[in-house]
Amino acid sequence: MDTREIARYALDALKAAGADEAWASAKKVRLDELNVLSGEMNLMRTVYTTDFALKAVKDQKKGVVMLNRAEKKDIEEAVKDAMAAAENAPADPCEGVSEMIRNASFTNEGSEGDMEALYDRMTEFLTDVKEKYPSVVIEEMTGKYYTEESTYQNSNGVDFHEEDGIYGFSVTFSAHEGEKASSFNYTGASFRKTDRPLLSIGMTEDLIRESTESLDAGSVDGKFTGTVVLTPASIGDLIGTICGNFLSDDALIEGTSIWKDKLGEKVASEEFSLTIDPEGPGVVSPYRFTVDGYLIERLPLIEKGVLKNFMLSRYGAKKTGGKRTFADSSNLLVSPGEKSLEEIIGGIERGVYVERLSGGAPSANGDLTAVAKNSFLIENGRIGKALNETMLSFNVADAIQNVVGISRETRSDGSGDEPWIAFDGATVSGK
Amino acid sequence: MLKDILTPMKRSFREYTELRAQENTSASVAFVKGNLVSNSRSTTGGVSARVYKGGVFGFASAPEYDEDSLRACIASAERNAVFLDGKVKKGLAPLPRVAEGELRPPIRSHEVPQKILVDTAAEIDAYVAKKYPDLLSRTVYASELNIEKLSTVSGSSGVHSFVPRSQLYVIMTAEAKDGSPCEILLADANNGLFDEIYADPSRLFPRIDLYYDRLRDKCEGVYAEAGVRDVVFSPLLTGMLSHEAVGHTVEADLVLGGSVAGHNLGKTVAAEKVSMVDFAHHYGGEELPIPVYADDEGTPAGDVLLIDHGVLKGFMHDKKSAMHFGAEPTGNARAFAFSDEPLIRMRNTAVLPGKEKLPDMIASIEDGYYLIETNNGQADTTGEFMFGVTMGYEIKNGALGRAIRDTTISGVAFDMLKTVTMVGDDLEWCCSGMCGKKQPIPVSMGGVSLKCRVNVGGR
């Protein structure tokens, strides 16, 4: 069966079993992957699987089952399990499935998996790094080509279908000289064609070069309050905290979001805008539909500092009385600013240029304390010495109110163009 | 329970081959403020083959568990190995042989009924809701993950294992004195079947009460003072230290990748009081939370002495890294899912107990912190580590003071371990969460109270 047939068969079986409402999704996947370990090719992997999931709602009670097989007997067993799970759940009037708004089908053209070509790009990358940055050790690297054919259908007639094939790579590395070593760092990207050296994609070469500049890292003396510059490689920590702690279903249902009553109010600097945009610049392989069955479209979350929307699922919206949007944390783009990165750094008296944050999960109120990894001290408008054993402490909600610059330059790892962002008020502490 | 149709396939192996059938079954429920937001079951299973040729591996997997699928996987893995060997031409020797392992039958195969998960989580949620109505929010998460593996390996009998893990998390959120939300996480995880471990949910109630009291302290708490400080770690933090700060650096693949441990074998890396071991399956006559009797390369699993009285003694190996270092494979090659290749992973990693008592440790500190709870950790190949600290108290003049708000601590493992001056006798194990290294995998961490100096983040 193809995925449409799987989903249809499951929905029919759910209906026959007595479900009032239901959805079913299926994704047939083939993954071909090349693995590098300690700088050398180590493994080639081929994985076939069928990700299959369904949800049954009966008398406002739900059950969800997930499998990686979808033959008829598997589907029938899953339907039984989902109905049994629903039977034992408490009733909740907010349960249900998405209403039909507009069905859609997507086929992404432009790439066919060529593992020989990918192998050549990976070996070219290993050679390039060895020649240009001889102190760098590639700890591990993965190159892959991933194809999927997927369907989401529900009992309200919603029908989404997608076929895609895409390349990706990820690499973890560090620099070494005698017993001196930099912190490890990692990066990766998704891409449609093997027409570019992997070293030239996204932040890859910047990060590798910076690791060689971090062999003589040191800590800051004591502590100071300064400016933090997050790069496109580290801005995800900021975005993730905003979405998870302030905008998500859980934070709003729990009532722990510090923005729960701030819709339409200013929550950030006017320079700061955050948007869900599957068609945005630099988005190579967009997420097309949410887990709860809505087609994802452009949605401003924060526009010129004003909170415009939460990220509420159908369930979250009904539970909180809010507006249903998209509960999906992919393709989240911070809008670029007016200044150049050079101007922004030139205006910083004392701060830290941060490529990676290694820290505990941020508190519900947005307090974040982390070690600044692969990072550099900024003094008098210039990037200076590499740092280690240096901690940063700031509140994410305060940080986006204290923005001193967002760069016009951006970089993308395939999930969308992101700028550099600088904000004041972080506590920087060393040994 | 998986039936063995793998062993007869051994006749068709043309190169060194590992053939594995595996099924991961999980069930979970989550109540957020009394709402059942998650009620799901999941099964991920299938077969995989990994073939070694001249220094490289070919791997293939498929979700069906039948003879056709096994043949197809072996053929595909062989093709991949031939492709890569033809390109790379390393010409390395065959993998080392290991002692023939015993094909162990699983203790039992089991899936917890969803109703038990729902009812248990609901009972705990109702207890918290009734007793602590002043909370801003509460979340109760209950889950069971069972991993069954059946394998056969060239030169070994392979293994048949079944490892169940049950978890219950309670998150309580209250309003802090500054009006911001303040939370605490109680994570309870055990090796065992959910319906047996949590047959009486009320056994968790005293711990919930303790955590509520700590949350109230935290709501009145202060931000830690940033800087290098004297601290006492709880067993949980020391377990995290053994895993993150030391354990990862002595995984042989990371040593090959340049970890700081590579330069320090045989050298003093910790105070003389510190010893660390990655245990395979037993300690002190008790089966440990993540027992591994033979790994996914068919190597009978043994304990690995990592640090002996302060001296770095060894690395964790799979067959290929053992061949590189001229060492013996240690039984650390583990894969998470049927579709994953084995990687060098920890099992039950612990700092061994000493003789000191926690009250004496606290009494010995004039100005520092007692750090109790952690929610995550990360380590670097340099040995620099960080842990998120979600519960702790000031220590002033040898006594506990005010609670502190969430913070992060950091240090460099082989520097920080030399600052250890007291090692507790209170060994505790923790197996909640997952270790991440390309694949997630359950591990367990053992720790004792520990007095040392670390860099505390704060304001």
mmCIF file of N, CA and C in Angstrom, chain A residues 33-139:
data_model
loop_
_atom_site.group_PDB
_atom_site.id
_atom_site.type_symbol
_atom_site.label_atom_id
_atom_site.label_comp_id
_atom_site.label_asym_id
_atom_site.label_seq_id
_atom_site.Cartn_x
_atom_site.Cartn_y
_atom_site.Cartn_z
ATOM 1 N N GLU A 33 22.979 6.616 4.184
ATOM 2 C CA GLU A 33 23.824 7.454 5.033
ATOM 3 C C GLU A 33 25.272 6.981 4.981
ATOM 4 N N LEU A 34 26.194 7.946 4.930
ATOM 5 C CA LEU A 34 27.622 7.654 5.027
ATOM 6 C C LEU A 34 28.137 8.237 6.332
ATOM 7 N N ASN A 35 28.911 7.468 7.072
ATOM 8 C CA ASN A 35 29.405 7.903 8.381
ATOM 9 C C ASN A 35 30.930 7.977 8.386
ATOM 10 N N VAL A 36 31.429 9.062 8.918
ATOM 11 C CA VAL A 36 32.867 9.239 9.134
ATOM 12 C C VAL A 36 33.118 9.192 10.634
ATOM 13 N N LEU A 37 34.158 8.451 11.033
ATOM 14 C CA LEU A 37 34.536 8.418 12.443
ATOM 15 C C LEU A 37 36.015 8.747 12.531
ATOM 16 N N SER A 38 36.358 9.682 13.387
ATOM 17 C CA SER A 38 37.756 10.099 13.564
ATOM 18 C C SER A 38 38.416 10.422 12.227
ATOM 19 N N GLY A 39 37.713 11.117 11.367
ATOM 20 C CA GLY A 39 38.282 11.593 10.110
ATOM 21 C C GLY A 39 38.304 10.589 8.989
ATOM 22 N N GLU A 40 37.804 9.358 9.229
ATOM 23 C CA GLU A 40 37.848 8.338 8.183
ATOM 24 C C GLU A 40 36.470 7.750 7.933
ATOM 25 N N MET A 41 36.193 7.446 6.668
ATOM 26 C CA MET A 41 34.934 6.781 6.334
ATOM 27 C C MET A 41 34.843 5.478 7.122
ATOM 28 N N ASN A 42 33.668 5.247 7.723
ATOM 29 C CA ASN A 42 33.561 4.087 8.613
ATOM 30 C C ASN A 42 32.385 3.184 8.273
ATOM 31 N N LEU A 43 31.268 3.773 7.807
ATOM 32 C CA LEU A 43 30.065 2.955 7.662
ATOM 33 C C LEU A 43 29.136 3.538 6.607
ATOM 34 N N MET A 44 28.470 2.655 5.868
ATOM 35 C CA MET A 44 27.403 3.084 4.967
ATOM 36 C C MET A 44 26.135 2.351 5.404
ATOM 37 N N ARG A 45 25.067 3.111 5.543
ATOM 38 C CA ARG A 45 23.851 2.579 6.169
ATOM 39 C C ARG A 45 22.651 2.794 5.257
ATOM 40 N N THR A 46 21.801 1.803 5.148
ATOM 41 C CA THR A 46 20.545 1.934 4.406
ATOM 42 C C THR A 46 19.412 1.500 5.320
ATOM 43 N N VAL A 47 18.435 2.383 5.495
ATOM 44 C CA VAL A 47 17.322 2.106 6.413
ATOM 45 C C VAL A 47 16.009 2.270 5.664
ATOM 46 N N TYR A 48 15.174 1.258 5.746
ATOM 47 C CA TYR A 48 13.800 1.364 5.258
ATOM 48 C C TYR A 48 12.872 1.330 6.462
ATOM 49 N N THR A 49 11.871 2.178 6.456
ATOM 50 C CA THR A 49 10.864 2.061 7.509
ATOM 51 C C THR A 49 9.579 2.757 7.080
ATOM 52 N N THR A 50 8.502 2.410 7.754
ATOM 53 C CA THR A 50 7.222 3.088 7.516
ATOM 54 C C THR A 50 6.732 3.605 8.860
ATOM 55 N N ASP A 51 6.787 4.920 9.035
ATOM 56 C CA ASP A 51 6.281 5.513 10.282
ATOM 57 C C ASP A 51 4.774 5.679 10.153
ATOM 58 N N PHE A 52 4.063 5.072 11.061
ATOM 59 C CA PHE A 52 2.605 5.063 10.967
ATOM 60 C C PHE A 52 2.034 5.455 12.330
ATOM 61 N N ALA A 53 1.068 6.363 12.328
ATOM 62 C CA ALA A 53 0.460 6.777 13.600
ATOM 63 C C ALA A 53 -1.021 7.023 13.399
ATOM 64 N N LEU A 54 -1.792 6.800 14.432
ATOM 65 C CA LEU A 54 -3.211 7.120 14.354
ATOM 66 C C LEU A 54 -3.717 7.576 15.709
ATOM 67 N N LYS A 55 -4.785 8.366 15.632
ATOM 68 C CA LYS A 55 -5.424 8.832 16.864
ATOM 69 C C LYS A 55 -6.908 8.529 16.773
ATOM 70 N N ALA A 56 -7.450 7.944 17.826
ATOM 71 C CA ALA A 56 -8.885 7.677 17.900
ATOM 72 C C ALA A 56 -9.491 8.558 18.975
ATOM 73 N N VAL A 57 -10.656 9.157 18.678
ATOM 74 C CA VAL A 57 -11.407 9.902 19.699
ATOM 75 C C VAL A 57 -12.789 9.282 19.798
ATOM 76 N N LYS A 58 -13.126 8.848 20.984
ATOM 77 C CA LYS A 58 -14.421 8.218 21.220
ATOM 78 C C LYS A 58 -14.998 8.827 22.501
ATOM 79 N N ASP A 59 -16.170 9.386 22.415
ATOM 80 C CA ASP A 59 -16.805 10.013 23.581
ATOM 81 C C ASP A 59 -15.866 11.039 24.226
ATOM 82 N N GLN A 60 -15.187 11.824 23.388
ATOM 83 C CA GLN A 60 -14.262 12.888 23.825
ATOM 84 C C GLN A 60 -13.042 12.329 24.555
ATOM 85 N N LYS A 61 -12.734 11.054 24.326
ATOM 86 C CA LYS A 61 -11.567 10.442 24.954
ATOM 87 C C LYS A 61 -10.615 9.990 23.851
ATOM 88 N N LYS A 62 -9.303 10.164 24.060
ATOM 89 C CA LYS A 62 -8.375 9.896 22.960
ATOM 90 C C LYS A 62 -7.369 8.797 23.282
ATOM 91 N N GLY A 63 -6.899 8.164 22.202
ATOM 92 C CA GLY A 63 -5.796 7.211 22.282
ATOM 93 C C GLY A 63 -4.950 7.351 21.035
ATOM 94 N N VAL A 64 -3.621 7.306 21.201
ATOM 95 C CA VAL A 64 -2.706 7.453 20.069
ATOM 96 C C VAL A 64 -1.787 6.245 20.020
ATOM 97 N N VAL A 65 -1.569 5.697 18.824
ATOM 98 C CA VAL A 65 -0.653 4.568 18.656
ATOM 99 C C VAL A 65 0.308 4.884 17.517
ATOM 100 N N MET A 66 1.584 4.523 17.711
ATOM 101 C CA MET A 66 2.612 4.739 16.688
ATOM 102 C C MET A 66 3.349 3.431 16.418
ATOM 103 N N LEU A 67 3.576 3.139 15.154
ATOM 104 C CA LEU A 67 4.284 1.928 14.752
ATOM 105 C C LEU A 67 5.288 2.269 13.665
ATOM 106 N N ASN A 68 6.185 1.317 13.360
ATOM 107 C CA ASN A 68 7.012 1.532 12.170
ATOM 108 C C ASN A 68 6.746 0.465 11.107
ATOM 109 N N ARG A 69 5.562 -0.102 11.152
ATOM 110 C CA ARG A 69 5.091 -1.039 10.128
ATOM 111 C C ARG A 69 3.643 -0.695 9.827
ATOM 112 N N ALA A 70 3.183 -0.968 8.623
ATOM 113 C CA ALA A 70 1.797 -0.628 8.303
ATOM 114 C C ALA A 70 1.189 -1.607 7.310
ATOM 115 N N GLU A 71 1.388 -2.890 7.564
ATOM 116 C CA GLU A 71 0.612 -3.884 6.829
ATOM 117 C C GLU A 71 -0.797 -3.895 7.432
ATOM 118 N N LYS A 72 -1.750 -4.518 6.706
ATOM 119 C CA LYS A 72 -3.138 -4.469 7.195
ATOM 120 C C LYS A 72 -3.265 -5.015 8.617
ATOM 121 N N LYS A 73 -2.554 -6.109 8.902
ATOM 122 C CA LYS A 73 -2.663 -6.700 10.253
ATOM 123 C C LYS A 73 -2.096 -5.743 11.317
ATOM 124 N N ASP A 74 -1.026 -5.009 10.956
ATOM 125 C CA ASP A 74 -0.458 -4.037 11.904
ATOM 126 C C ASP A 74 -1.458 -2.916 12.174
ATOM 127 N N ILE A 75 -2.101 -2.442 11.100
ATOM 128 C CA ILE A 75 -3.069 -1.347 11.234
ATOM 129 C C ILE A 75 -4.240 -1.793 12.112
ATOM 130 N N GLU A 76 -4.715 -3.007 11.850
ATOM 131 C CA GLU A 76 -5.867 -3.493 12.628
ATOM 132 C C GLU A 76 -5.523 -3.612 14.114
ATOM 133 N N GLU A 77 -4.304 -4.061 14.390
ATOM 134 C CA GLU A 77 -3.856 -4.164 15.785
ATOM 135 C C GLU A 77 -3.753 -2.767 16.411
ATOM 136 N N ALA A 78 -3.229 -1.826 15.633
ATOM 137 C CA ALA A 78 -3.076 -0.449 16.134
ATOM 138 C C ALA A 78 -4.433 0.173 16.436
ATOM 139 N N VAL A 79 -5.402 -0.103 15.587
ATOM 140 C CA VAL A 79 -6.755 0.437 15.808
ATOM 141 C C VAL A 79 -7.313 -0.091 17.131
ATOM 142 N N LYS A 80 -7.123 -1.385 17.370
ATOM 143 C CA LYS A 80 -7.602 -1.982 18.639
ATOM 144 C C LYS A 80 -6.926 -1.308 19.831
ATOM 145 N N ASP A 81 -5.595 -1.130 19.730
ATOM 146 C CA ASP A 81 -4.847 -0.519 20.845
ATOM 147 C C ASP A 81 -5.276 0.922 21.072
ATOM 148 N N ALA A 82 -5.506 1.652 19.993
ATOM 149 C CA ALA A 82 -5.898 3.065 20.135
ATOM 150 C C ALA A 82 -7.283 3.175 20.770
ATOM 151 N N MET A 83 -8.182 2.299 20.359
ATOM 152 C CA MET A 83 -9.531 2.336 20.935
ATOM 153 C C MET A 83 -9.488 1.955 22.416
ATOM 154 N N ALA A 84 -8.630 0.967 22.744
ATOM 155 C CA ALA A 84 -8.508 0.568 24.154
ATOM 156 C C ALA A 84 -7.911 1.694 24.982
ATOM 157 N N ALA A 85 -6.907 2.376 24.411
ATOM 158 C CA ALA A 85 -6.294 3.504 25.139
ATOM 159 C C ALA A 85 -7.329 4.603 25.356
ATOM 160 N N ALA A 86 -8.135 4.869 24.337
ATOM 161 C CA ALA A 86 -9.156 5.923 24.452
ATOM 162 C C ALA A 86 -10.185 5.555 25.517
ATOM 163 N N GLU A 87 -10.548 4.296 25.519
ATOM 164 C CA GLU A 87 -11.562 3.847 26.467
ATOM 165 C C GLU A 87 -11.146 4.124 27.908
ATOM 166 N N ASN A 88 -9.839 4.021 28.164
ATOM 167 C CA ASN A 88 -9.345 4.194 29.527
ATOM 168 C C ASN A 88 -8.947 5.628 29.867
ATOM 169 N N ALA A 89 -9.118 6.528 28.903
ATOM 170 C CA ALA A 89 -8.738 7.921 29.141
ATOM 171 C C ALA A 89 -9.915 8.691 29.725
ATOM 172 N N PRO A 90 -9.635 9.765 30.467
ATOM 173 C CA PRO A 90 -10.736 10.627 30.903
ATOM 174 C C PRO A 90 -11.284 11.434 29.727
ATOM 175 N N ALA A 91 -12.570 11.751 29.776
ATOM 176 C CA ALA A 91 -13.182 12.549 28.705
ATOM 177 C C ALA A 91 -12.694 13.992 28.797
ATOM 178 N N ASP A 92 -12.521 14.593 27.631
ATOM 179 C CA ASP A 92 -12.074 15.985 27.581
ATOM 180 C C ASP A 92 -12.775 16.648 26.388
ATOM 181 N N PRO A 93 -13.675 17.602 26.633
ATOM 182 C CA PRO A 93 -14.433 18.209 25.537
ATOM 183 C C PRO A 93 -13.553 18.959 24.539
ATOM 184 N N CYS A 94 -12.310 19.179 24.867
ATOM 185 C CA CYS A 94 -11.418 19.885 23.928
ATOM 186 C C CYS A 94 -10.775 18.936 22.916
ATOM 187 N N GLU A 95 -10.990 17.630 23.098
ATOM 188 C CA GLU A 95 -10.414 16.668 22.157
ATOM 189 C C GLU A 95 -11.130 16.735 20.816
ATOM 190 N N GLY A 96 -10.434 16.283 19.750
ATOM 191 C CA GLY A 96 -11.029 16.260 18.418
ATOM 192 C C GLY A 96 -9.937 16.274 17.372
ATOM 193 N N VAL A 97 -10.328 16.448 16.120
ATOM 194 C CA VAL A 97 -9.335 16.514 15.041
ATOM 195 C C VAL A 97 -9.580 17.785 14.227
ATOM 196 N N SER A 98 -8.614 18.122 13.384
ATOM 197 C CA SER A 98 -8.681 19.391 12.652
ATOM 198 C C SER A 98 -9.841 19.394 11.659
ATOM 199 N N GLU A 99 -10.401 20.577 11.470
ATOM 200 C CA GLU A 99 -11.449 20.755 10.485
ATOM 201 C C GLU A 99 -10.808 20.911 9.096
ATOM 202 N N MET A 100 -11.570 20.565 8.061
ATOM 203 C CA MET A 100 -11.037 20.671 6.705
ATOM 204 C C MET A 100 -11.068 22.120 6.250
ATOM 205 N N ILE A 101 -9.917 22.668 5.937
ATOM 206 C CA ILE A 101 -9.847 24.031 5.427
ATOM 207 C C ILE A 101 -9.436 23.997 3.960
ATOM 208 N N ARG A 102 -8.297 23.373 3.692
ATOM 209 C CA ARG A 102 -7.816 23.259 2.306
ATOM 210 C C ARG A 102 -6.847 22.082 2.249
ATOM 211 N N ASN A 103 -7.109 21.140 1.368
ATOM 212 C CA ASN A 103 -6.193 20.025 1.210
ATOM 213 C C ASN A 103 -5.034 20.435 0.304
ATOM 214 N N ALA A 104 -3.939 19.688 0.432
ATOM 215 C CA ALA A 104 -2.763 20.086 -0.348
ATOM 216 C C ALA A 104 -1.859 18.890 -0.588
ATOM 217 N N SER A 105 -1.148 18.963 -1.695
ATOM 218 C CA SER A 105 -0.185 17.929 -2.041
ATOM 219 C C SER A 105 1.107 18.601 -2.495
ATOM 220 N N PHE A 106 2.240 18.106 -2.036
ATOM 221 C CA PHE A 106 3.522 18.738 -2.359
ATOM 222 C C PHE A 106 4.477 17.696 -2.928
ATOM 223 N N THR A 107 5.096 18.044 -4.026
ATOM 224 C CA THR A 107 6.177 17.212 -4.542
ATOM 225 C C THR A 107 7.363 18.127 -4.777
ATOM 226 N N ASN A 108 8.427 17.885 -4.071
ATOM 227 C CA ASN A 108 9.611 18.734 -4.226
ATOM 228 C C ASN A 108 10.502 18.156 -5.304
ATOM 229 N N GLU A 109 10.723 18.946 -6.322
ATOM 230 C CA GLU A 109 11.545 18.509 -7.450
ATOM 231 C C GLU A 109 12.988 18.930 -7.201
ATOM 232 N N GLY A 110 13.848 18.428 -8.016
ATOM 233 C CA GLY A 110 15.176 19.025 -8.072
ATOM 234 C C GLY A 110 16.288 18.233 -7.443
ATOM 235 N N SER A 111 15.984 17.090 -6.859
ATOM 236 C CA SER A 111 17.120 16.304 -6.383
ATOM 237 C C SER A 111 16.802 14.820 -6.456
ATOM 238 N N GLU A 112 17.810 14.064 -6.855
ATOM 239 C CA GLU A 112 17.703 12.613 -6.815
ATOM 240 C C GLU A 112 18.922 12.120 -6.077
ATOM 241 N N GLY A 113 18.745 11.173 -5.219
ATOM 242 C CA GLY A 113 19.848 10.728 -4.379
ATOM 243 C C GLY A 113 20.993 10.144 -5.190
ATOM 244 N N ASP A 114 22.159 10.690 -5.017
ATOM 245 C CA ASP A 114 23.350 10.186 -5.700
ATOM 246 C C ASP A 114 24.419 10.002 -4.632
ATOM 247 N N MET A 115 24.542 8.773 -4.111
ATOM 248 C CA MET A 115 25.460 8.546 -3.008
ATOM 249 C C MET A 115 26.922 8.648 -3.442
ATOM 250 N N GLU A 116 27.189 8.366 -4.730
ATOM 251 C CA GLU A 116 28.557 8.556 -5.228
ATOM 252 C C GLU A 116 28.935 10.027 -5.128
ATOM 253 N N ALA A 117 27.993 10.899 -5.571
ATOM 254 C CA ALA A 117 28.272 12.337 -5.531
ATOM 255 C C ALA A 117 28.415 12.818 -4.088
ATOM 256 N N LEU A 118 27.580 12.288 -3.200
ATOM 257 C CA LEU A 118 27.666 12.680 -1.791
ATOM 258 C C LEU A 118 28.984 12.208 -1.188
ATOM 259 N N TYR A 119 29.359 10.962 -1.533
ATOM 260 C CA TYR A 119 30.648 10.439 -1.066
ATOM 261 C C TYR A 119 31.787 11.369 -1.510
ATOM 262 N N ASP A 120 31.730 11.789 -2.776
ATOM 263 C CA ASP A 120 32.787 12.674 -3.296
ATOM 264 C C ASP A 120 32.805 14.001 -2.547
ATOM 265 N N ARG A 121 31.615 14.567 -2.252
ATOM 266 C CA ARG A 121 31.575 15.831 -1.503
ATOM 267 C C ARG A 121 32.123 15.661 -0.095
ATOM 268 N N MET A 122 31.832 14.524 0.501
ATOM 269 C CA MET A 122 32.329 14.303 1.872
ATOM 270 C C MET A 122 33.849 14.121 1.885
ATOM 271 N N THR A 123 34.372 13.367 0.925
ATOM 272 C CA THR A 123 35.832 13.190 0.894
ATOM 273 C C THR A 123 36.525 14.504 0.524
ATOM 274 N N GLU A 124 35.860 15.286 -0.337
ATOM 275 C CA GLU A 124 36.390 16.623 -0.664
ATOM 276 C C GLU A 124 36.437 17.482 0.617
ATOM 277 N N PHE A 125 35.396 17.401 1.409
ATOM 278 C CA PHE A 125 35.338 18.162 2.670
ATOM 279 C C PHE A 125 36.487 17.750 3.594
ATOM 280 N N LEU A 126 36.683 16.427 3.721
ATOM 281 C CA LEU A 126 37.748 15.944 4.612
ATOM 282 C C LEU A 126 39.112 16.425 4.128
ATOM 283 N N THR A 127 39.309 16.399 2.811
ATOM 284 C CA THR A 127 40.585 16.849 2.235
ATOM 285 C C THR A 127 40.768 18.350 2.414
ATOM 286 N N ASP A 128 39.675 19.111 2.137
ATOM 287 C CA ASP A 128 39.748 20.573 2.273
ATOM 288 C C ASP A 128 40.101 20.972 3.705
ATOM 289 N N VAL A 129 39.445 20.332 4.664
ATOM 290 C CA VAL A 129 39.690 20.678 6.068
ATOM 291 C C VAL A 129 41.137 20.350 6.434
ATOM 292 N N LYS A 130 41.604 19.196 5.981
ATOM 293 C CA LYS A 130 42.975 18.778 6.300
ATOM 294 C C LYS A 130 43.995 19.772 5.743
ATOM 295 N N GLU A 131 43.721 20.260 4.526
ATOM 296 C CA GLU A 131 44.673 21.169 3.891
ATOM 297 C C GLU A 131 44.598 22.576 4.477
ATOM 298 N N LYS A 132 43.373 23.079 4.673
ATOM 299 C CA LYS A 132 43.217 24.475 5.122
ATOM 300 C C LYS A 132 43.327 24.625 6.629
ATOM 301 N N TYR A 133 42.898 23.592 7.350
ATOM 302 C CA TYR A 133 42.882 23.683 8.823
ATOM 303 C C TYR A 133 43.477 22.395 9.411
ATOM 304 N N PRO A 134 44.793 22.224 9.246
ATOM 305 C CA PRO A 134 45.401 20.931 9.612
ATOM 306 C C PRO A 134 45.258 20.562 11.083
ATOM 307 N N SER A 135 44.997 21.540 11.935
ATOM 308 C CA SER A 135 44.870 21.187 13.356
ATOM 309 C C SER A 135 43.485 20.623 13.694
ATOM 310 N N VAL A 136 42.573 20.643 12.729
ATOM 311 C CA VAL A 136 41.194 20.223 13.015
ATOM 312 C C VAL A 136 41.022 18.707 12.862
ATOM 313 N N VAL A 137 40.409 18.114 13.872
ATOM 314 C CA VAL A 137 40.056 16.689 13.820
ATOM 315 C C VAL A 137 38.548 16.584 13.596
ATOM 316 N N ILE A 138 38.153 15.833 12.581
ATOM 317 C CA ILE A 138 36.729 15.576 12.361
ATOM 318 C C ILE A 138 36.361 14.387 13.247
ATOM 319 N N GLU A 139 35.668 14.661 14.337
ATOM 320 C CA GLU A 139 35.347 13.590 15.280
ATOM 321 C C GLU A 139 34.342 12.637 14.665
#
